[in-house]
XYZ file of C-alpha atoms in Angstrom:
460
model
C 147.868 118.557 88.908
C 144.551 116.900 88.196
C 141.710 118.487 90.170
C 138.910 116.173 91.360
C 137.115 118.446 93.754
C 133.755 119.820 92.620
C 131.182 122.126 94.126
C 127.630 123.268 93.604
C 127.391 125.398 90.449
C 125.317 128.065 92.356
C 125.421 130.108 95.543
C 122.677 130.350 98.057
C 120.542 133.465 98.425
C 117.773 132.266 100.795
C 117.611 129.590 103.357
C 114.797 127.628 105.140
C 115.588 126.623 108.727
C 115.437 122.864 109.514
C 114.429 121.353 112.843
C 115.089 117.811 114.129
C 112.554 116.321 116.517
C 113.752 114.113 119.369
C 113.812 110.368 118.918
C 110.763 110.042 121.147
C 108.922 112.640 119.087
C 109.873 110.953 115.800
C 108.605 107.616 116.953
C 105.326 109.110 118.003
C 104.963 110.909 114.674
C 105.740 107.676 112.839
C 103.038 105.833 114.768
C 100.479 108.541 114.060
C 101.376 108.306 110.364
C 100.801 104.518 110.249
C 104.458 103.879 109.544
C 103.973 105.361 106.069
C 106.435 108.178 105.346
C 103.951 109.719 102.844
C 101.632 110.411 105.824
C 104.226 112.304 107.889
C 103.912 116.066 108.068
C 106.668 117.949 106.314
C 107.361 120.066 109.363
C 108.274 116.847 111.284
C 110.969 115.861 108.753
C 114.557 116.866 109.032
C 115.981 115.954 105.649
C 113.282 115.204 103.046
C 114.343 112.597 100.513
C 110.821 111.359 99.867
C 110.814 112.490 96.252
C 112.498 114.692 93.676
C 109.044 115.566 92.272
C 108.288 119.276 92.724
C 110.758 119.612 95.617
C 113.370 121.509 93.489
C 114.833 124.927 94.263
C 114.173 127.323 91.460
C 116.825 129.755 90.260
C 116.690 133.533 90.232
C 116.123 133.317 86.473
C 113.045 131.241 87.029
C 111.769 133.479 89.847
C 112.267 136.571 87.636
C 110.198 134.753 85.016
C 107.382 134.165 87.517
C 106.876 137.919 87.595
C 106.150 137.896 83.854
C 103.200 135.437 84.228
C 100.536 136.232 81.684
C 97.344 135.027 83.501
C 95.012 135.314 80.576
C 92.603 132.341 80.402
C 93.391 131.701 76.765
C 96.501 132.274 74.721
C 98.952 133.138 77.487
C 102.306 134.223 76.006
C 103.997 131.914 78.580
C 102.409 128.929 76.810
C 103.960 129.907 73.517
C 107.349 130.311 75.134
C 107.073 126.837 76.648
C 105.967 125.401 73.348
C 108.934 126.929 71.543
C 111.377 125.646 74.106
C 109.869 122.173 74.018
C 110.252 122.152 70.239
C 113.857 123.420 70.554
C 115.029 120.949 73.233
C 112.836 117.931 72.818
C 111.890 118.206 69.150
C 108.266 117.268 69.144
C 105.704 119.253 67.071
C 102.765 119.777 69.376
C 102.413 120.572 73.160
C 99.477 120.130 75.583
C 100.262 121.470 79.062
C 99.034 119.512 82.171
C 99.218 120.141 85.889
C 101.798 117.368 86.254
C 103.011 114.216 84.607
C 100.138 111.959 85.556
C 97.745 114.324 83.765
C 99.640 113.641 80.529
C 99.643 109.860 81.294
C 95.896 110.010 81.606
C 95.409 111.773 78.284
C 97.636 109.457 76.237
C 96.115 106.389 77.862
C 92.544 107.551 77.190
C 93.392 108.385 73.564
C 95.486 105.345 72.510
C 94.508 102.393 74.689
C 91.489 100.183 74.027
C 90.214 97.511 76.392
C 92.221 94.320 75.777
C 95.366 96.124 74.549
C 98.829 95.326 75.857
C 101.408 97.991 76.573
C 105.036 96.844 76.734
C 107.455 98.954 78.732
C 110.873 98.871 80.354
C 109.465 98.285 83.832
C 106.311 99.699 85.233
C 105.920 102.993 86.950
C 103.095 103.275 89.443
C 100.931 106.139 87.967
C 101.721 105.137 84.445
C 100.542 101.633 84.755
C 97.475 102.677 86.800
C 96.265 104.913 83.957
C 96.945 102.102 81.443
C 94.948 99.644 83.516
C 92.075 102.125 84.023
C 91.898 102.467 80.246
C 91.590 98.656 79.860
C 95.086 97.872 79.032
C 97.585 95.423 80.467
C 101.214 96.435 81.109
C 103.960 93.898 80.078
C 107.476 94.253 81.323
C 110.044 94.007 78.484
C 113.086 95.394 80.189
C 116.410 93.471 80.125
C 116.880 90.870 82.842
C 119.791 92.802 84.390
C 117.379 95.516 85.545
C 115.885 93.107 88.074
C 119.217 92.367 89.549
C 120.348 95.144 91.949
C 123.928 93.921 91.908
C 124.316 93.932 88.093
C 126.705 96.640 86.867
C 125.245 96.748 83.308
C 125.702 100.391 82.260
C 122.258 100.675 80.650
C 119.960 98.600 82.817
C 116.974 100.557 81.473
C 117.260 98.989 78.023
C 114.384 97.273 76.331
C 114.947 93.567 75.625
C 114.171 93.539 71.952
C 113.467 89.773 71.916
C 110.909 90.137 74.671
C 109.270 93.089 72.857
C 109.016 91.351 69.478
C 107.830 88.148 71.150
C 104.884 90.005 72.692
C 104.086 91.741 69.442
C 103.928 88.418 67.587
C 101.979 86.801 70.360
C 99.164 89.303 70.685
C 99.315 90.989 67.304
C 100.560 94.525 66.506
C 97.013 95.833 66.424
C 96.854 95.086 70.161
C 99.938 97.058 70.997
C 99.017 100.747 70.805
C 102.488 101.926 71.904
C 105.701 101.026 73.687
C 105.899 102.843 77.046
C 109.590 103.833 77.274
C 110.944 105.433 80.423
C 114.345 107.109 80.496
C 115.665 106.906 83.135
C 113.851 103.883 84.712
C 112.740 104.932 88.159
C 111.715 101.583 89.604
C 114.967 99.961 88.454
C 117.012 102.462 90.425
C 117.158 105.465 88.094
C 118.802 103.412 85.322
C 119.363 104.785 81.884
C 118.480 103.639 78.381
C 121.279 103.812 75.757
C 120.984 105.668 72.393
C 121.771 102.319 70.648
C 118.805 100.733 72.363
C 116.252 103.453 71.720
C 117.323 103.514 68.070
C 116.826 99.712 67.899
C 113.375 100.006 69.583
C 112.405 102.605 66.921
C 113.545 100.360 64.125
C 111.669 97.375 65.487
C 108.415 99.215 66.203
C 108.491 100.932 62.770
C 108.347 97.520 61.132
C 105.107 96.798 62.981
C 103.611 100.372 62.822
C 103.736 100.781 66.632
C 104.322 104.066 68.346
C 106.876 104.762 71.045
C 105.845 107.120 73.832
C 108.649 108.353 76.128
C 108.334 109.087 79.732
C 110.777 112.051 79.442
C 110.543 112.981 83.138
C 114.268 112.408 83.689
C 115.480 112.275 80.080
C 118.087 114.992 80.790
C 119.628 112.766 83.413
C 119.516 109.893 80.917
C 121.331 112.109 78.393
C 124.112 112.657 81.011
C 124.606 108.876 81.341
C 124.750 108.490 77.513
C 127.402 111.221 77.360
C 129.392 109.529 80.185
C 129.047 105.886 79.108
C 128.221 105.436 75.467
C 130.936 105.590 72.811
C 130.603 108.413 70.348
C 128.723 110.832 72.610
C 131.459 112.148 74.943
C 131.852 115.304 72.858
C 128.201 115.990 72.200
C 126.280 118.440 74.360
C 123.531 117.317 76.698
C 120.997 119.276 74.557
C 122.150 117.437 71.428
C 121.904 114.039 73.027
C 118.475 114.747 74.496
C 117.046 115.927 71.177
C 118.465 112.943 69.351
C 117.003 110.556 71.920
C 113.624 112.001 71.546
C 113.736 111.853 67.781
C 113.414 108.074 67.972
C 110.073 108.425 69.733
C 106.600 109.658 68.691
C 105.793 111.731 71.782
C 106.364 112.059 75.458
C 104.695 112.492 78.756
C 106.555 114.920 81.044
C 106.479 115.722 84.728
C 108.226 119.077 84.776
C 108.546 118.678 88.539
C 111.653 116.629 88.028
C 114.119 117.490 85.217
C 112.585 120.885 84.546
C 113.281 122.278 88.007
C 109.789 123.444 88.952
C 107.385 122.788 91.752
C 104.269 122.032 89.582
C 103.618 121.402 85.938
C 103.893 118.910 83.040
C 102.854 118.262 79.475
C 102.094 115.897 76.738
C 104.081 116.346 73.518
C 103.372 114.448 70.242
C 104.140 114.533 66.546
C 100.869 113.161 65.316
C 98.309 115.977 64.601
C 95.285 113.769 65.105
C 96.453 112.620 68.566
C 97.226 116.328 69.379
C 93.719 117.416 68.442
C 92.243 114.686 70.663
C 94.470 115.635 73.539
C 93.849 119.368 73.317
C 90.161 118.594 73.412
C 90.340 116.124 76.375
C 92.618 118.410 78.420
C 89.827 120.978 78.562
C 87.681 118.380 80.335
C 90.216 117.169 82.866
C 92.852 119.980 83.288
C 91.967 123.350 81.721
C 92.146 125.071 78.393
C 94.801 123.791 76.021
C 96.971 126.788 76.520
C 97.187 126.513 80.281
C 96.378 122.882 81.196
C 95.592 123.557 84.893
C 98.645 125.832 85.387
C 99.071 129.534 86.056
C 100.983 131.440 83.327
C 103.841 131.985 85.844
C 104.269 128.213 86.228
C 104.458 127.833 82.407
C 107.183 130.439 82.352
C 109.163 128.801 85.176
C 108.951 125.522 83.416
C 110.077 126.975 80.105
C 113.113 128.557 81.810
C 113.856 125.456 83.707
C 114.004 123.566 80.411
C 116.946 125.940 79.398
C 118.758 125.391 82.736
C 118.339 121.622 82.848
C 120.571 121.034 79.813
C 123.397 123.174 81.155
C 126.460 120.941 81.518
C 127.637 122.146 84.923
C 124.119 121.791 86.346
C 123.471 118.287 85.267
C 126.982 117.116 86.190
C 126.491 118.405 89.720
C 123.029 116.856 89.895
C 124.199 113.370 89.063
C 127.461 113.560 91.041
C 125.603 114.515 94.279
C 123.480 111.378 94.023
C 126.686 109.445 93.317
C 128.373 111.051 96.379
C 125.646 109.666 98.697
C 125.698 106.255 97.034
C 129.493 105.961 97.383
C 129.268 106.969 101.021
C 126.832 104.176 101.664
C 128.999 101.659 99.851
C 131.841 102.593 102.140
C 129.696 101.550 105.078
C 128.888 98.231 103.426
C 125.224 99.137 102.821
C 123.677 97.149 99.989
C 122.380 99.505 97.203
C 121.361 99.239 93.577
C 124.313 99.693 91.227
C 125.261 101.418 89.059
C 124.116 104.456 91.163
C 121.271 106.177 89.294
C 120.572 109.791 88.347
C 118.007 110.996 90.899
C 118.221 108.682 93.858
C 120.171 106.055 95.786
C 118.126 102.864 96.113
C 118.719 100.675 99.132
C 118.260 96.937 98.515
C 115.931 96.018 101.261
C 116.085 92.253 100.517
C 119.833 92.258 101.183
C 119.476 94.884 103.975
C 116.822 92.873 105.882
C 117.117 89.306 104.628
C 115.306 88.016 107.726
C 112.016 89.812 106.884
C 109.952 88.130 104.186
C 108.467 90.288 101.363
C 104.880 89.981 102.636
C 106.118 91.697 105.873
C 107.035 94.738 103.781
C 110.835 95.020 104.384
C 111.208 98.218 102.320
C 108.426 99.920 104.163
C 109.990 98.750 107.451
C 113.328 100.187 106.491
C 111.980 103.573 105.386
C 110.224 103.862 108.749
C 113.367 102.849 110.701
C 115.461 105.520 108.911
C 112.984 108.237 109.853
C 112.867 107.018 113.451
C 116.718 107.121 113.597
C 117.315 110.599 112.163
C 114.252 112.283 110.797
C 115.374 111.541 107.266
C 112.296 110.773 105.066
C 112.629 108.223 102.250
C 110.090 106.051 100.426
C 109.287 102.455 99.690
C 109.608 101.066 96.202
C 108.769 97.422 96.556
C 105.724 95.236 97.271
C 103.630 98.031 98.554
C 104.320 100.161 95.440
C 103.675 97.149 93.179
C 100.143 96.895 94.380
C 97.768 93.987 93.713
C 97.075 92.065 90.517
C 93.697 93.467 89.296
C 92.610 90.000 88.164
C 93.585 87.817 91.168
C 93.664 90.434 93.919
C 96.866 89.042 95.219
C 100.021 91.049 96.008
C 102.394 91.557 93.156
C 105.819 90.388 94.222
C 108.474 92.488 92.449
C 112.016 91.138 92.287
C 113.252 94.462 93.559
C 112.338 95.505 97.019
C 113.883 98.967 97.453
C 113.960 102.082 99.567
C 114.472 105.236 97.562
C 116.597 108.120 98.914
C 115.578 110.703 96.449
C 117.667 113.927 96.182
C 115.793 117.129 95.376
C 117.558 119.357 92.857
C 119.632 122.246 94.240
C 118.225 121.874 97.685
C 120.693 120.038 99.957
C 124.519 120.134 100.332
C 126.842 117.200 100.607
C 126.895 117.738 104.382
C 123.209 116.760 104.419
C 124.206 113.652 102.367
C 126.778 112.778 105.138
C 124.078 112.905 107.762
C 121.857 110.563 105.599
C 124.685 108.130 105.073
C 125.503 108.061 108.732
C 121.867 107.328 109.629
C 121.385 104.546 107.151
C 124.678 102.971 108.291
C 123.488 103.100 111.889
C 120.190 101.394 110.934
C 122.163 98.801 109.083
C 124.223 98.044 112.158
C 120.973 97.421 114.124
C 119.024 95.731 111.295
C 118.376 92.470 113.238
C 116.135 94.372 115.572
C 113.583 95.137 112.815
C 110.856 92.599 112.407
C 108.503 93.863 109.697
C 105.067 95.485 109.387
C 101.474 94.445 108.979
C 99.132 96.479 106.623
C 96.057 97.703 108.531
C 94.546 100.022 105.885
C 94.727 99.724 102.123
C 93.192 102.170 99.637
C 91.905 100.962 96.258
C 94.423 102.731 94.069
C 98.160 103.488 94.418
C 98.186 102.158 97.901
C 101.736 103.268 98.763
C 100.542 106.843 99.136
C 97.975 106.260 101.859
C 98.249 102.709 103.327
C 98.816 102.389 107.027
C 100.838 99.827 108.867
C 101.700 98.643 112.381
C 104.789 96.895 113.675
C 104.915 93.093 114.046
C 106.250 91.612 117.216
C 109.906 90.385 116.906
């Protein structure tokens, strides 16, 4: 008999009690937060699907490692353990630790980008593009067209469109393209993967023009799972083997260890070029801390090194992706419009199809995220016009084709019973969707507005 049931590859040693506020209390908290789920207090949230960044549950192996933290200011042994594991699993030569991924994005942007440069990438990410723009560069989207279609079932919607990439290089000149910014998986497209065939082709193309490829490796382990599952020739390779091969076609990576590496804080920049490494290890002293701690305690370096070992374990990553898929399939059963194929770290609700009566400049995804919290205390986040921000030259809203709400699953934190509650809540909001009328932005910060913007409801 074929067995299809699966369970968490761990057992629970400690629990944190959860509390659900009443509907009246939730509506009050939402109003106080300006209808921005980022401004809600954690204690007022029942199931927190805001992000998978730093919200992971660490293992007993990682917690044991925390007790071995070498808190020396310089030359901590935990740094050298992390460096060795990075070389083993990711394959780059040099490591510069940072407090989280955006610290690494800052370093590589400062080092490689000159004013007037163009940085092609497979769809923008908020903090990545912000650092590129602050360094004087312009991000150019070269992802395949299918990525902008939430209903497309292309198995690798994160792929770079090679014609778009080469067209840009020929248009602006290779000297104006410091590197290709490659994300795997692609967060803003719905957690969509990049194929091995595509990254290999990107490497071949950029090599002809002498252009680097810098990987956002934040969820590269999840990307490796999709390659193993979907790409011919990889079914019998290990996740670790696939990950290392994928990285071998790039020149370096930025990493937020708060995702794949199962920790609550930490990241790094890894490169193969010694000159870039020397610049990075010098700059990190200015912005983060000495080059052997990068703003982290020794115990955090140790936890990240051990998380690197656990992340590539086959039973772990399979459960990780299947739990996300479980929620997505539950929502599909209720007829809720989501991005397909279901991604590796989150289920993305298609707010344009969910709320077709709300125009994009009334922030449908923000409206939907607020409505889900009001219904059940489940916190999600907007990934649409608010996250896209404004064009720095015109000051106008950017209007992305994708207007999404992200239900982001922390690693090893919730059970499938929690996913059932989430699915039921989203389905209930979907049944009452005509009652939602949109929001008006009443406060907008200068940078990365989705974190701190405030809104108020529009009259129906």
